[in-house]
Amino acid sequence: MPGPWGHRTRSALRCVCSMRGLYVGLAGFMAAPAAFAQSAGTAVNLDLGSVLASGTDNPSNLINMPGTAPYAAPSKAPLHSTQPTSVVDKHTVDHLLTGTQSWADIARLTPSVNNISPNGPGLAESSGPTIRGFQDGQYNVTFDGIPFGDSNDFTHHSTSFFTNSMIGQTIVDRGPGEADTVGDATFGGTISLRTINPSPVAKATIDSSYGSYNTTDNSIRLDTGAMPSLNGAAGVVEVEHVQSDGALQHATQQRTNFFGKLVLPLSHSTTLTLMADYNQLYQNQPMGATLSQMDALGWNYAYSDNPASQAYWRYNNDHITTDMEYADLRSNLGDGFLYDGKIYTYAYYHHDLNGDDPNDTLADGVTQDVAAGAVPNEVVLTPGGTAQPGIPGQTFLMDYRSVGTIQRLQKDLGWGDVKTGFWFDHQVNTRFVQNVSLTDANAINYDPADSNGGLVTPTNDNGSIERLQHNQLYTFQPYGQVDWRVTSKLTLSGGLKWAYFRRALNAPVNQKTEVETGYTHNYQKLLPSFDAKYAFTPNLSGYVQAAEGFLAPNLNTFYTTALDSESVQPESTINFQGGLVYQDRHWALGGDVYNIHFQNYIDHEKVKVNNTNETIYYNNGGVIYRGIEGEAAYHFDSGVTLFGNAGYNQAFKTSTNVKIAQAPQGTANLGAIYSAHGFYAAIIDQWTGGEYSGDTGVNVANGQAEGSAASGKSPGGWYDPYNVVNVTLAYTFNHDNPRKDPIKVKLNLDNITNQKQIIFDNGTNNAGDLLYYRLTGFAAFASVSVPIGFGSSL
């Protein structure tokens, strides 16, 4: 088959000419992230255009040069960082991970990040990675620079929106960033996801894999190549479908994703980028299992196949549809001015059905399924308001859409740069829960988009509606920043951002209190930042940073009848950190130390309010996060790369020295890679340090410490360190023949030591039994990737 450039000179000349427009557009498109960097990490140029944007003699280009340590290392620190940052490139994801793994699994390759996959690689929604002990909802996640997430608590969904094949680069910033870093929860850091770019040549790529748990992952990607009729524009479209039975019983998943991106050069200095993504997901999300369930029903129990139990898998399912679209205009306006303007929208529609307490146990601690499988004689309130025996369940809905814009302007003054801009976002979120009888299969599908615009108030029949909320979050963050190039080696940056949040709650039935509630509150804070960056040599640089972070209170602080009397202040951080980065052909090194003072820590307790037990929230002092992080890789000329990264992390309350729950005391990734002559082989050992879950209960696992934060000793629920070893073997056919399309075959062997120990819990059931997550044992996945070149643009 002819190579992508074709055999004939005229064809090649046509291709080169049409690519010139694409190179101009992509060079501008790629240079803009550096110019408008939201953090040190986002300054790293993606794939195509990196040489055009930076110049071939820049040592930082080693990150894009095969046969070097910065390229081969799974995670590396950018050479010109201004805060602790790690980058994972697409070639690492394609070689090292399975196609089903999510952005959370990619971030796990970097220091101080932990993630739990309870149902196999990416086959269930992650509870969210932790970064230095900061939980999901306490850090930022962006998609091509757009902050996204649930407005009620700023959390994210690892199985929604997109798959890892759409991600071209993942950048983990472990800090609040500079003033131009925008997002609802920047104080714990930012995970920045950058989408793939169109190829300069036309081709189709077919990927297919099959593996453990009857898992299939099939996709087709179509690149148009540079199109002369559109000034060298190029586009990429990808369709992917994932289906799996899951590692746990009846914890299935089906995902279909559609992605498209067009890079359109409007002139030699202006580029318009259009992106659209659509995702459909069906899953039986595992919630953990009690010890009695594991003993009686198997170590991998999740759901039952007994229709007489509320744990029946068909009674516990999620139907989630998401989409995201944006238009991004970037232009060099001349006279040192650069402009970047982006408008976007994204949506999340989640409808599910679930048992009221799927992990419920009888008085003797035995699961319902074990007790002869009879229909529980429980009384439930049906939507009609009648009490009857049946299986208690709930129907759930959370629908939201965000609309926003990010506007940036930068001026080069010779001695430095002045940057200004703003981010505005408005999210409208409807949340609904109603009790139903699963026996009669009469779950109600509440439609928020009815004739009244979604603001209807269904009759709350005998308390069957537990939640009906219409929430809005307005976010506005203008900023200004100055980067002063004091010398050719020293740059000082200082900036100021105003973070403004407005929460508005209109709840005919408020969560927890189940009474009508209306409330609006504004939160705001000025956030200064300062950093200094010094280039000791072209290969060695250092940085120091001082910055403040800010987090508005979650919507759950509104779940009380005493809203007017409560005065929960936003949480904030003061971050101090510094580090060094070194890169050459053989070495990629990075290290940093950090100390973070977390202020206005929000805690909660149950109190009597109007003769009713309610959970109230209050500020309870501060927390100290501190630690040391490092990563290193050495590349031999033979093609072998030895690598490792690690973080030692402490997080404790300042008033009691009690450790923070769900904060591993360290993480590490250690391994070796061989990449030469078409072969790729890797082994990686991922270690997670011990941590407290904060949950206590009855029937705890062996070796798990019970306790309470009130004791001043521990928050309870201690889990020992554990590690997982994964192996990858791959070969690329035609790797040495540029006239033929390379075909890659790959085998992923996960958890080769077959570890199945309990590693964490997901809270308790209504009886107080802890619901445990555990490692899911050995798994294998085989895949093949076949590109088909067309020889010219489509």
mmCIF file of C-alpha atoms in Angstrom, residues 226 394 456 563 623 763:
data_model
loop_
_atom_site.group_PDB
_atom_site.id
_atom_site.type_symbol
_atom_site.label_atom_id
_atom_site.label_comp_id
_atom_site.label_asym_id
_atom_site.label_seq_id
_atom_site.Cartn_x
_atom_site.Cartn_y
_atom_site.Cartn_z
ATOM 1 C CA ALA A 226 -4.755 19.282 4.812
ATOM 2 C CA GLN A 394 -35.552 5.332 43.819
ATOM 3 C CA VAL A 456 -42.732 22.225 37.600
ATOM 4 C CA LEU A 563 -29.658 28.864 56.169
ATOM 5 C CA VAL A 623 -5.142 21.857 57.453
ATOM 6 C CA GLY A 763 -18.957 4.343 53.160
#
